[in-house]
Amino acid sequence: MTFSGSALAAQAQPGKKHPVGAPHKSAKPVEAKGEEEISVTTSRQALNGGGGMMRIERAPRTVQTVDHEYISMRNPSSTALDLIQNLPSVSISTPDPYGMQGGQIQARGLTDLDMALLVDGAPAAAAKYITENVDTENLESVSLTPGSSETALPVMSAAGGTMNEQTHTPAKKFGGLVDFSYGTNNLSREFIRLDTGEIGHTGVHGYFSFSNTHTRSWMGAGINDRRHIDFGLNKLWENGSYAKTFVSWNWEDFTIDNYPTAQQFYRYKHTGQGYGRSADSSNINYWKNNTDYWNQVFISAPIHIVLPHRFVFDLQAYYNLGRGWDASPGGTATQADGSVRNVTSYFLQGATERRGAVAKLGYDIDRHNHVAVGYWYENNYTAQSYPTSYTMENGAAPSPNWAAYQIAAGDQQNAGTEIHSLFIEDHAKYLNDRLDIQAGFKFVMANTWNKDLYGRMVVNRTEPLPQLSVGYTIDEHSQIYMNAEGDYRQPSAVDLGWLYTSMPIPKNQYSIKEELGYRYHDEHIILDASFFNYNVTNRIVNQYLGMNQFRPFSIGNQHMRGFDAMISARPIHGFSPYASVEYLHAVQDSNVLDPYTNTMLNSKGTQAIMAPRVLANFGLTYKYAGFFGNASLHYTGPQSVSVAGDQRMPGFVTNTISLGYRFKPVGFAQSPTIKLNFANVTGSIVRTGAMGAIYSAKDPSTVYSGSLNPYTGYGNSFMTAARFTMTGTVSTSF
């Protein structure tokens, strides 16, 4: 028996009511082919609207998803951040147009540092490193669950919810996909994927893909390179058991952007004077002296086993390891002969490692009720140091491990967290499955440490995490749902590495959240609306230190409340519209001490930092014969970018356009396609987000701008929208 579509992917998608291993309900009659083979087809159109910008959801919590129909229209160099930028709960900031440096998420008054970012249910790289996870061509969907996380997920930062990237399900037959892209800023990108089909007669299907990306920095001088491999294996048994393995390897060497202060930004906007890296090799801000070099391996291996006597067992194992360094200007040094040489400073990570597993045993008490107990273990660790070296004669940064250039090995630090967690969950359905009740409780025990030359600091903390979700299907078109839970966040191991043991490890952030929602869908529209309320204690934010480095600090308590709404339509004469909006009322509940000025900031009662009141989106997809197109607009309202509320950022608009044509098969080319992708079509010069939190506009920082000498700037640093970009892509499956 063969199924078209992805039974494995369906297991990971929230809200699916069909039993483990079962296919989606077919939108067409079952067609028999011979005596033993049955082909079941699934209509994507039946599950989504707005050209894939929205999907029908059934989970008793807010879930917002873009699926493959929309993903396939976007630029192949897009990251998951680019793909979700029109969902109602988020505002996305990216520093470059081709995803080389990831970006940031703002969600309901929180950020991606408060979220769990997952690949196939396993924790992956943070948003600023999201390009390391998976290539866009290997994404089937990206789902955002704002403010909520399932009990069994292995997450240590879920106050802002979860984002899950669902990877490609290998094809049943041998084949593949190839594409080539060329665009502005000298972009060239090549991608190829080979699907093995069934390997022997084992029932195992796999794929292997490779991509290579090269581009120039859009602001100032700089060259960026990335190479990436994805590998997947799937096995599905007739009783519903399955095993899935996803492995990715990522190598990158890119120029770290300079993120401008408000003064630099306005100088660029009004005079055209840029703030990027210098092209002069004698300048300390030369682009080859501002580089990020990184290698990473990521592994996710979920297993689901259907056991006798109504038992099931799930094991989600994961592992990732990264190594590399960031180079930055380190001033100058006078040698014994009186000559002056430029110096390079490094943030060297000898290892950033995360390993863990979730084991869960489930039991069907009766046809209505399924209970499960489980255990989660994780150990994440970083070893980092801060060496200095003489800059090479050609102005480039040498490897920090080259003894011929090294001045000092620098401070050595290691930090990490070991987690043990027990949980229990119950999933019950009554009233002919109209009433869906999910309840769970997770108890987390975490040992966190930070060690440097001055000593070792250790804290042991526990967090109780209750959850209750209830959904009721009124009829075939309507559903209401509510969700209440407690979630937490603790600083990452990398962030802890920037806290010397003279500084205390911040208390865990804790959130209590409630949500009430309504869904409607019919043959014409899909609608989802939700109201939410958050109360956050010990709010942790990150201060940007420069050169991709952040330090956590606490700003007390805050509360957020508001509503989301999204609506999309099925195709109407080829047109599929989409719209969404969020209103957010987020307030800082505490005064905060500013250590730079040693003053108490009167921040209580002010608009919470990085929490715009209004987000709005519009999208329109058109398809006719082989032609397809999509246009989208996003608006983020004004926001505060300092805890004191004395520095603000105005609202802004971003936009994208995708146009393409799919030809009929020609020879081995099964889907020859050409497409053009445009971003920032209007050429707007706008800031799209703050790099991190600051206490006040008076906070000082060292600024490097083009060929100018280093000077002191004040206030926050910002990501800005890249100028107009265009990418052309030719592709085909085979």
XYZ file of C-alpha atoms in Angstrom:
734
model
C 0.000 0.000 0.000
C 1.424 3.402 -0.960
C 0.376 6.838 0.203
C 0.989 10.120 -1.552
C 1.769 12.969 0.831
C 3.604 12.620 4.124
C 2.291 10.409 6.886
C 5.422 11.129 8.863
C 5.027 14.879 8.517
C 1.435 14.600 9.601
C 2.596 13.079 12.873
C 4.522 16.218 13.706
C 1.823 18.680 12.677
C -0.356 19.921 15.521
C -4.016 19.201 15.554
C -4.129 16.056 13.420
C -6.880 13.756 14.610
C -6.118 10.706 12.548
C -4.383 7.824 14.344
C -0.647 7.292 14.305
C 0.597 6.286 10.885
C -2.735 6.896 9.156
C -2.996 9.059 6.041
C -4.933 12.276 5.787
C -8.556 11.950 4.854
C -8.601 11.762 1.110
C -10.110 14.594 -0.858
C -10.748 12.207 -3.778
C -12.069 8.665 -4.076
C -9.660 5.816 -3.391
C -8.469 4.376 -6.686
C -7.572 0.700 -6.818
C -4.628 -0.376 -8.974
C -4.461 -4.122 -9.102
C -5.372 -6.440 -6.303
C -2.997 -5.233 -3.584
C -1.880 -1.676 -4.392
C -4.000 1.305 -3.358
C -3.174 4.926 -4.162
C -4.530 7.624 -1.846
C -4.138 11.256 -2.915
C -4.419 14.359 -0.738
C -5.369 17.801 -1.920
C -3.181 20.538 -0.441
C -5.801 23.019 -1.567
C -8.279 21.381 0.818
C -5.976 22.122 3.755
C -4.780 25.649 3.071
C -5.766 29.089 1.852
C -4.041 32.224 0.650
C -1.761 30.204 -1.605
C -0.255 28.306 1.331
C 0.104 31.345 3.617
C -2.422 29.800 6.035
C -3.483 26.260 6.883
C -6.514 24.719 8.573
C -5.539 23.879 12.156
C -7.358 21.795 14.741
C -5.112 21.894 17.828
C -6.656 23.490 20.968
C -4.112 26.315 20.840
C -3.046 28.950 18.326
C -1.038 27.455 15.457
C 0.029 29.486 12.413
C 1.534 27.624 9.445
C 2.929 28.262 5.986
C 3.173 25.157 3.822
C 5.053 23.971 0.770
C 2.784 25.686 -1.767
C 3.888 29.079 -0.448
C 7.475 28.026 0.329
C 8.012 26.877 -3.276
C 7.183 30.375 -4.575
C 9.729 32.140 -2.376
C 13.419 32.776 -2.953
C 15.365 29.487 -2.467
C 17.832 31.344 -0.225
C 15.001 32.235 2.189
C 15.218 31.055 5.770
C 12.280 30.068 7.967
C 12.273 33.684 9.223
C 11.577 35.005 5.734
C 8.799 32.456 5.279
C 6.868 33.354 8.452
C 7.201 37.124 8.190
C 3.504 37.555 7.256
C 2.064 35.552 10.150
C 0.046 37.755 12.522
C 2.040 37.184 15.717
C 5.533 38.091 14.540
C 7.718 40.891 13.273
C 10.871 39.655 11.551
C 14.225 41.437 11.247
C 16.942 40.183 8.909
C 20.263 41.944 8.252
C 20.816 40.669 4.706
C 18.538 39.729 1.786
C 19.758 36.146 1.372
C 19.604 34.678 4.863
C 23.360 34.391 5.346
C 23.181 35.814 8.873
C 19.751 34.741 10.101
C 17.842 37.400 12.004
C 15.461 37.987 14.902
C 11.812 37.404 15.837
C 9.511 39.611 17.888
C 6.411 37.727 19.028
C 3.716 39.108 21.335
C 6.179 41.291 23.248
C 8.858 38.583 23.449
C 11.704 37.574 21.132
C 13.132 34.431 19.559
C 15.400 34.111 22.616
C 12.188 33.338 24.531
C 11.139 30.744 21.935
C 11.970 27.149 21.106
C 13.171 26.871 17.503
C 12.833 23.264 16.344
C 13.654 21.083 13.363
C 11.467 17.967 13.268
C 10.724 18.546 16.944
C 14.373 18.823 18.044
C 15.943 22.078 19.348
C 18.103 23.797 16.741
C 20.166 26.960 16.248
C 18.866 30.321 17.450
C 17.223 32.718 14.995
C 20.441 34.646 14.382
C 21.981 31.361 13.201
C 18.870 29.822 11.622
C 20.513 29.482 8.214
C 22.555 26.612 9.688
C 19.529 24.346 10.135
C 18.114 23.260 6.773
C 17.862 24.375 3.139
C 14.558 25.915 2.060
C 14.008 23.331 -0.682
C 13.921 20.668 2.058
C 11.167 22.362 4.058
C 7.620 21.036 3.853
C 6.139 23.512 6.331
C 6.997 25.993 9.059
C 4.600 26.189 12.008
C 4.528 28.867 14.676
C 2.791 28.234 17.998
C 3.016 31.651 19.680
C 3.047 31.544 23.463
C 2.602 27.793 23.727
C 4.605 24.562 23.682
C 3.506 20.963 24.020
C 4.407 19.233 27.278
C 6.688 16.602 25.729
C 8.810 19.006 23.677
C 12.501 19.316 24.720
C 12.476 23.076 25.233
C 14.152 25.302 27.817
C 12.916 28.613 26.399
C 9.241 28.479 25.464
C 7.761 31.641 26.996
C 7.330 32.979 23.463
C 6.133 29.663 22.039
C 7.675 27.386 19.435
C 8.583 27.400 15.761
C 8.946 24.001 14.081
C 10.541 23.423 10.670
C 9.237 20.192 9.143
C 11.763 18.637 6.766
C 11.326 16.894 3.419
C 9.793 13.427 3.320
C 11.823 11.298 0.857
C 10.067 10.439 -2.389
C 8.769 6.929 -2.987
C 10.655 6.687 -6.286
C 14.155 7.663 -7.363
C 14.366 11.280 -8.477
C 15.330 14.667 -7.190
C 15.358 18.434 -7.556
C 17.901 20.852 -8.935
C 17.875 24.653 -9.041
C 20.199 27.532 -9.800
C 19.738 31.116 -8.624
C 21.445 34.364 -9.570
C 20.656 37.789 -8.189
C 21.700 41.232 -7.055
C 24.734 41.613 -4.778
C 26.443 39.020 -6.986
C 24.358 36.180 -5.572
C 24.955 32.762 -7.035
C 23.398 29.677 -5.506
C 23.288 26.062 -6.620
C 21.196 23.275 -5.074
C 20.690 19.600 -5.873
C 18.739 16.890 -4.066
C 18.673 13.183 -4.878
C 15.853 10.994 -3.567
C 16.842 7.347 -3.369
C 13.374 5.802 -3.605
C 13.075 2.542 -1.700
C 16.510 1.213 -0.766
C 16.476 -2.490 -1.638
C 13.304 -4.022 -0.218
C 13.794 -2.526 3.248
C 10.998 0.041 3.123
C 13.625 2.723 3.833
C 13.564 5.887 1.737
C 16.208 8.586 1.822
C 17.591 11.728 0.229
C 20.818 13.721 0.067
C 21.162 17.369 -0.893
C 23.939 19.905 -1.299
C 23.854 23.671 -1.773
C 26.487 26.330 -2.354
C 25.811 30.051 -1.854
C 28.026 33.031 -2.651
C 27.136 36.710 -2.324
C 28.545 40.153 -1.593
C 27.500 42.211 1.407
C 24.736 44.605 0.405
C 26.155 47.402 2.599
C 29.880 48.131 2.376
C 32.565 45.638 1.380
C 32.447 41.918 2.109
C 32.127 38.422 0.653
C 29.876 35.716 2.109
C 30.030 31.980 1.422
C 27.946 29.061 2.667
C 27.934 25.334 1.925
C 25.254 23.062 3.269
C 24.332 19.362 3.257
C 20.998 17.811 4.280
C 20.448 14.058 4.613
C 17.301 12.188 5.564
C 16.125 8.601 6.050
C 12.548 7.464 6.737
C 10.997 4.099 7.492
C 7.250 3.532 7.935
C 5.795 0.220 9.137
C 2.301 -1.048 8.392
C 1.208 -0.870 12.044
C 1.943 2.888 12.191
C 5.447 2.717 13.663
C 8.047 4.894 12.031
C 11.646 6.041 12.308
C 13.059 9.224 10.852
C 16.584 10.626 10.768
C 17.619 14.091 9.653
C 21.266 15.205 9.521
C 22.605 18.537 8.329
C 26.090 19.986 8.000
C 26.703 23.700 7.564
C 29.875 25.632 6.763
C 29.928 29.383 6.446
C 32.436 32.192 6.174
C 30.726 35.565 6.075
C 31.381 39.212 6.809
C 29.749 40.309 10.052
C 27.576 43.313 9.333
C 27.957 46.562 11.162
C 24.639 47.322 12.836
C 24.182 51.097 12.866
C 23.259 53.379 15.716
C 20.386 55.790 15.097
C 22.922 58.481 14.154
C 24.601 56.244 11.566
C 21.259 55.171 10.149
C 19.968 58.703 9.665
C 23.270 59.796 8.119
C 22.889 56.955 5.602
C 19.221 57.756 4.967
C 19.712 61.492 4.435
C 23.179 61.620 2.822
C 23.770 58.142 1.399
C 26.950 57.693 3.454
C 27.100 54.001 4.330
C 28.117 52.327 7.553
C 29.406 49.000 6.205
C 32.839 47.463 6.397
C 35.805 49.095 4.691
C 37.362 47.922 1.403
C 40.749 49.395 2.457
C 43.054 46.609 3.706
C 45.043 49.080 5.832
C 41.910 50.109 7.739
C 41.246 48.272 10.980
C 37.591 47.944 9.906
C 38.617 46.092 6.723
C 35.953 43.500 5.886
C 38.387 40.571 6.093
C 39.025 41.621 9.697
C 35.291 41.264 10.499
C 34.445 37.666 9.682
C 32.487 34.746 11.075
C 33.847 31.255 10.400
C 31.645 28.357 11.506
C 31.103 24.600 11.140
C 28.055 22.822 12.533
C 26.469 19.363 12.530
C 22.815 18.832 13.510
C 21.065 15.472 14.058
C 17.415 14.704 14.838
C 16.192 11.106 15.113
C 12.554 10.606 16.209
C 11.241 7.042 16.594
C 7.619 5.984 17.159
C 6.901 2.340 18.052
C 3.425 0.841 18.310
C 3.563 -1.836 21.022
C 1.100 -4.613 21.955
C -1.682 -4.105 24.490
C -2.419 -0.499 23.493
C 1.051 0.847 24.375
C 3.166 3.182 22.228
C 6.734 4.349 22.768
C 8.371 7.514 21.411
C 12.034 8.443 21.512
C 13.267 11.808 20.230
C 17.065 11.913 20.237
C 19.026 14.951 19.046
C 22.558 16.282 18.880
C 24.341 19.301 17.469
C 27.926 20.500 17.587
C 29.349 23.779 16.341
C 32.857 25.230 16.249
C 34.282 28.462 14.936
C 35.084 32.080 15.676
C 34.136 35.721 15.123
C 36.930 38.182 14.305
C 36.669 41.909 15.007
C 38.900 45.008 15.164
C 41.007 45.027 18.344
C 42.776 48.359 18.082
C 46.514 48.696 17.504
C 49.710 47.555 19.236
C 53.162 49.113 19.247
C 55.980 46.623 18.740
C 59.516 46.720 20.141
C 60.866 48.408 16.995
C 58.294 51.185 17.372
C 56.122 50.069 14.475
C 52.356 49.981 14.936
C 50.282 46.982 13.829
C 46.568 46.397 13.730
C 45.186 43.859 16.194
C 42.310 41.401 15.802
C 40.117 40.308 18.711
C 38.265 36.989 18.665
C 35.266 35.309 20.132
C 36.517 31.718 19.784
C 34.133 28.829 20.431
C 36.079 25.603 20.773
C 32.779 23.750 21.100
C 29.103 24.559 21.382
C 27.408 21.256 21.983
C 23.858 20.141 22.735
C 22.773 16.549 23.264
C 19.521 15.214 24.576
C 16.617 12.815 24.297
C 12.942 12.602 25.199
C 11.501 9.162 26.020
C 7.722 8.814 26.280
C 5.532 5.770 26.981
C 1.863 6.101 26.093
C -1.164 3.938 26.853
C -4.709 3.951 25.442
C -6.898 3.674 28.523
C -9.951 3.381 26.284
C -11.056 4.719 22.923
C -11.451 8.182 24.454
C -8.360 8.585 26.571
C -4.607 8.357 25.959
C -2.148 8.948 28.807
C 1.646 9.195 28.593
C 4.577 9.596 30.958
C 8.046 10.646 29.942
C 11.536 11.808 30.772
C 13.652 14.486 29.100
C 17.413 14.810 29.472
C 19.600 17.512 27.943
C 23.168 18.703 28.343
C 24.216 21.851 26.505
C 27.689 23.254 26.841
C 29.995 25.903 25.421
C 33.759 26.336 25.732
C 34.882 29.761 24.572
C 37.797 32.127 24.840
C 38.777 35.621 23.752
C 42.257 35.570 22.164
C 43.982 38.439 20.349
C 46.323 38.279 17.367
C 48.205 40.609 15.079
C 46.224 41.260 11.917
C 47.820 39.722 8.831
C 49.872 41.913 6.492
C 47.065 41.879 3.910
C 44.595 43.241 6.492
C 42.790 39.942 7.012
C 42.214 38.178 10.313
C 44.367 35.053 10.743
C 43.050 31.943 12.406
C 43.104 32.553 16.175
C 44.990 29.273 16.476
C 47.975 30.440 14.396
C 50.855 30.857 16.868
C 52.831 33.121 14.527
C 50.233 35.892 14.939
C 48.863 35.232 18.418
C 49.409 37.874 21.094
C 47.423 36.312 23.950
C 45.236 33.253 24.411
C 42.674 35.344 26.303
C 40.304 34.393 29.092
C 38.956 30.856 29.000
C 35.338 30.180 29.930
C 32.887 27.343 29.857
C 29.220 27.394 30.694
C 26.247 25.133 30.317
C 23.090 23.569 31.651
C 22.165 19.977 32.466
C 18.438 19.279 32.541
C 16.425 16.414 33.983
C 12.680 16.602 33.488
C 9.711 14.346 34.239
C 6.299 14.863 32.667
C 2.846 13.371 32.374
C 0.180 14.202 29.820
C -3.338 13.108 29.008
C -5.236 13.475 25.748
C -8.977 12.801 25.873
C -11.758 13.104 23.293
C -15.474 12.910 24.038
C -18.833 13.738 22.459
C -17.984 11.966 19.201
C -14.509 13.533 19.313
C -15.926 17.054 19.312
C -14.499 17.777 22.760
C -10.697 17.636 22.749
C -8.946 17.958 26.136
C -5.159 17.988 26.538
C -3.605 18.328 29.979
C -0.010 17.984 31.047
C 2.499 18.743 33.765
C 6.267 18.944 33.377
C 8.737 19.370 36.228
C 12.151 20.637 35.147
C 15.309 20.333 37.248
C 18.241 22.318 35.851
C 21.850 22.571 36.958
C 23.447 25.679 35.416
C 27.106 26.648 35.683
C 29.549 29.282 34.510
C 33.319 28.874 34.976
C 36.121 31.322 34.193
C 39.544 32.345 35.529
C 37.944 33.990 38.550
C 35.963 31.018 39.787
C 32.930 28.835 39.175
C 29.298 29.717 39.740
C 26.592 27.039 39.982
C 22.836 27.288 40.507
C 20.244 24.514 40.777
C 16.696 25.475 39.894
C 13.348 23.806 39.347
C 10.347 24.880 37.318
C 6.783 23.478 37.455
C 5.113 23.744 34.038
C 1.372 22.964 33.982
C -0.751 23.059 30.834
C -4.431 22.680 29.972
C -5.920 22.974 26.484
C -9.560 22.442 25.545
C -11.058 22.525 22.074
C -14.677 22.048 21.040
C -15.783 21.468 17.449
C -19.166 23.170 17.139
C -19.863 21.780 13.668
C -17.921 20.856 10.552
C -16.986 24.513 10.066
C -16.373 25.988 13.523
C -14.162 25.347 16.555
C -13.506 27.201 19.792
C -10.463 26.569 21.970
C -8.701 27.742 25.112
C -5.208 27.183 26.420
C -3.535 28.017 29.736
C 0.010 27.134 30.715
C 3.195 28.089 32.491
C 6.458 28.382 30.548
C 9.966 29.537 31.323
C 13.229 30.704 29.833
C 16.780 30.347 31.059
C 19.819 31.951 29.399
C 21.594 29.874 26.776
C 25.046 28.483 27.459
C 26.581 30.879 24.918
C 24.959 33.896 26.580
C 26.135 32.713 29.996
C 29.678 32.723 28.651
C 29.488 36.511 28.567
C 28.704 36.698 32.276
C 31.848 36.574 34.354
C 31.442 34.874 37.726
C 31.443 38.314 39.332
C 27.981 38.702 37.774
C 25.105 36.505 39.023
C 23.342 34.100 36.693
C 19.912 35.669 36.053
C 16.892 34.016 37.596
C 14.780 31.976 35.228
C 12.077 33.921 33.455
C 8.590 32.531 34.105
C 5.354 33.183 32.225
C 1.705 32.430 32.938
C -0.374 32.583 29.761
C -4.021 32.274 28.802
C -5.494 32.120 25.327
C -9.018 31.934 23.896
C -9.633 31.362 20.207
C -12.154 30.681 17.443
C -11.690 29.006 14.031
C -13.938 28.799 11.004
C -13.471 27.278 7.571
C -15.638 26.328 4.617
C -15.172 25.937 0.890
C -14.485 29.678 0.554
C -12.542 31.013 3.558
C -10.358 30.051 6.530
C -10.534 32.219 9.660
C -8.615 32.059 12.950
C -8.816 34.602 15.785
C -7.430 34.453 19.329
C -7.224 36.604 22.455
C -4.220 36.220 24.772
C -2.925 37.402 28.138
C 0.644 36.957 29.476
C 2.197 37.768 32.829
C 5.990 37.520 32.855
C 8.248 37.628 35.911
C 12.055 38.031 35.911
C 11.991 39.117 32.267
C 15.354 38.325 30.628
C 16.536 40.374 27.663
C 19.835 40.379 25.775
C 22.139 43.328 25.266
C 24.029 43.350 21.964
C 27.785 43.627 22.576
C 28.814 43.686 18.918
C 30.276 41.044 16.615
C 27.337 38.613 17.089
C 27.799 38.586 20.881
C 25.054 39.096 23.477
C 24.818 39.392 27.266
C 21.618 38.634 29.237
C 20.209 40.867 31.958
C 16.921 41.068 33.853
C 14.386 43.911 33.658
C 11.815 42.686 36.193
C 8.188 41.997 35.291
C 5.884 42.833 32.417
C 2.441 41.894 31.110
C 1.052 41.594 27.578
C -2.452 41.187 26.262
C -4.027 41.479 22.844
C -5.525 39.576 19.942
C -4.493 37.954 16.639
C -6.686 37.440 13.592
C -5.920 35.875 10.236
C -8.156 35.123 7.268
C -7.543 33.631 3.849
C -9.646 32.572 0.887
C -9.676 29.583 -1.403
C -8.840 30.386 -5.050
C -11.361 32.746 -6.653
C -10.739 32.857 -10.404
C -7.135 31.988 -9.574
C -6.745 34.621 -6.822
C -6.124 33.569 -3.179
C -6.049 36.555 -0.775
C -4.699 36.527 2.777
C -4.720 39.080 5.601
C -3.760 39.148 9.279
C -3.504 41.623 12.126
C -2.337 41.745 15.730
C -3.011 44.301 18.452
C -0.656 44.122 21.436
C -0.792 46.041 24.711
C 2.524 45.282 26.463
C 3.544 47.140 29.625
C 6.707 47.163 31.739
C 5.737 46.499 35.390
C 9.073 47.292 37.095
C 11.548 50.094 37.492
C 15.059 49.037 36.474
C 18.525 50.108 37.656
C 20.791 51.305 34.825
C 24.367 50.268 35.781
C 25.897 52.598 33.160
C 24.488 55.717 34.818
C 23.767 54.170 38.248
C 20.239 55.574 38.182
C 16.846 53.959 38.673
C 14.896 54.154 35.444
C 11.242 55.107 35.836
C 10.191 52.391 33.412
C 7.168 51.071 35.298
C 3.992 51.620 33.297
C 5.785 52.363 30.000
C 5.394 50.444 26.741
C 7.436 47.249 26.998
C 10.638 47.180 25.004
C 10.470 45.752 21.459
C 6.685 45.299 21.632
C 4.952 47.183 18.771
C 1.223 47.688 19.336
C 0.119 46.854 15.787
C 1.226 44.291 13.219
C -0.606 43.900 9.905
C -0.098 41.758 6.804
C -1.629 41.288 3.391
C -0.853 38.662 0.782
C -2.264 37.758 -2.626
C -1.487 34.646 -4.645
C -2.518 34.133 -8.270
C -2.307 30.931 -10.299
C -3.407 30.263 -13.844
C -2.255 27.275 -15.875
C 1.525 27.246 -15.306
C 1.787 30.852 -14.117
C 2.015 31.708 -10.418
C 2.604 34.883 -8.453
C 2.538 36.107 -4.889
C 2.766 39.579 -3.387
C 2.944 40.384 0.314
C 3.027 43.454 2.561
C 3.975 43.618 6.233
C 3.546 46.536 8.641
C 5.100 46.848 12.106
C 4.016 49.766 14.271
C 6.254 52.104 16.320
C 8.033 50.578 19.300
C 10.271 51.369 22.240
C 13.851 50.100 21.923
C 15.108 51.038 25.399
C 13.917 49.975 28.843
C 13.711 53.627 29.854
C 11.444 54.319 26.888
C 13.633 57.254 25.825
C 14.566 55.771 22.445
C 11.943 54.662 19.937
C 11.789 53.289 16.422
C 9.077 54.354 13.949
C 6.777 51.917 12.196
C 7.811 50.453 8.855
C 6.561 48.500 5.844
C 8.301 45.621 4.039
C 7.208 43.878 0.847
C 8.001 40.958 -1.458
C 6.878 39.819 -4.917
C 7.268 36.371 -6.488
C 6.539 35.597 -10.163
C 7.076 32.348 -12.037
C 5.993 29.814 -14.620
C 5.940 26.025 -14.460
C 6.322 24.364 -17.850
C 5.055 20.966 -18.859
C 7.491 18.035 -18.477
C 10.261 17.865 -21.052
C 12.308 14.666 -21.167
C 13.744 13.931 -17.730
C 12.719 17.397 -16.464
C 9.412 16.761 -14.705
C 8.690 20.337 -13.587
C 10.868 22.905 -15.383
C 10.246 26.221 -13.647
C 11.514 29.774 -13.841
C 10.774 32.364 -11.149
C 11.737 35.863 -10.106
C 11.748 37.007 -6.493
C 11.814 40.676 -5.480
C 12.298 42.135 -1.992
C 11.969 45.740 -0.811
C 10.414 46.643 -4.134
C 9.936 50.271 -3.113
C 13.560 50.635 -1.977
C 12.549 51.817 1.501
C 15.336 52.814 3.902
C 13.899 51.674 7.226
C 15.010 50.040 10.451
C 13.286 46.690 10.990
C 14.326 45.911 14.557
C 16.684 46.590 17.442
C 19.694 44.301 17.817
C 18.907 43.773 21.484
C 17.789 45.535 24.631
C 19.492 48.566 26.175
C 18.812 50.408 29.404
C 18.541 53.891 27.908
C 19.487 56.065 24.955
C 22.519 57.197 26.995
C 24.154 53.748 26.901
C 27.583 54.064 25.219
C 29.114 51.661 22.678
C 32.131 51.567 20.384
C 31.172 52.179 16.769
C 33.035 51.161 13.608
C 31.665 52.679 10.433
C 33.285 52.156 7.039
C 36.681 53.845 6.899
C 36.025 56.145 9.859
C 38.081 55.814 13.021
C 36.331 54.047 15.933
C 34.219 56.412 17.999
C 31.672 56.293 20.811
C 28.029 55.979 19.841
C 24.970 56.043 22.073
C 21.743 54.097 22.254
C 20.686 50.957 20.468
C 21.962 49.291 17.313
C 19.572 48.290 14.550
C 18.916 45.950 11.673
C 17.907 47.789 8.513
C 16.039 46.562 5.470
C 18.390 45.627 2.657
C 17.980 47.656 -0.511
C 15.930 46.386 -3.460
C 16.988 42.879 -4.478
C 16.001 40.591 -7.331
C 16.730 36.885 -7.691
C 16.114 34.689 -10.717
C 15.854 30.911 -10.345
C 15.563 28.020 -12.781
C 14.640 24.626 -11.354
C 13.174 21.240 -12.116
C 12.373 17.987 -10.425
C 13.419 14.793 -12.185
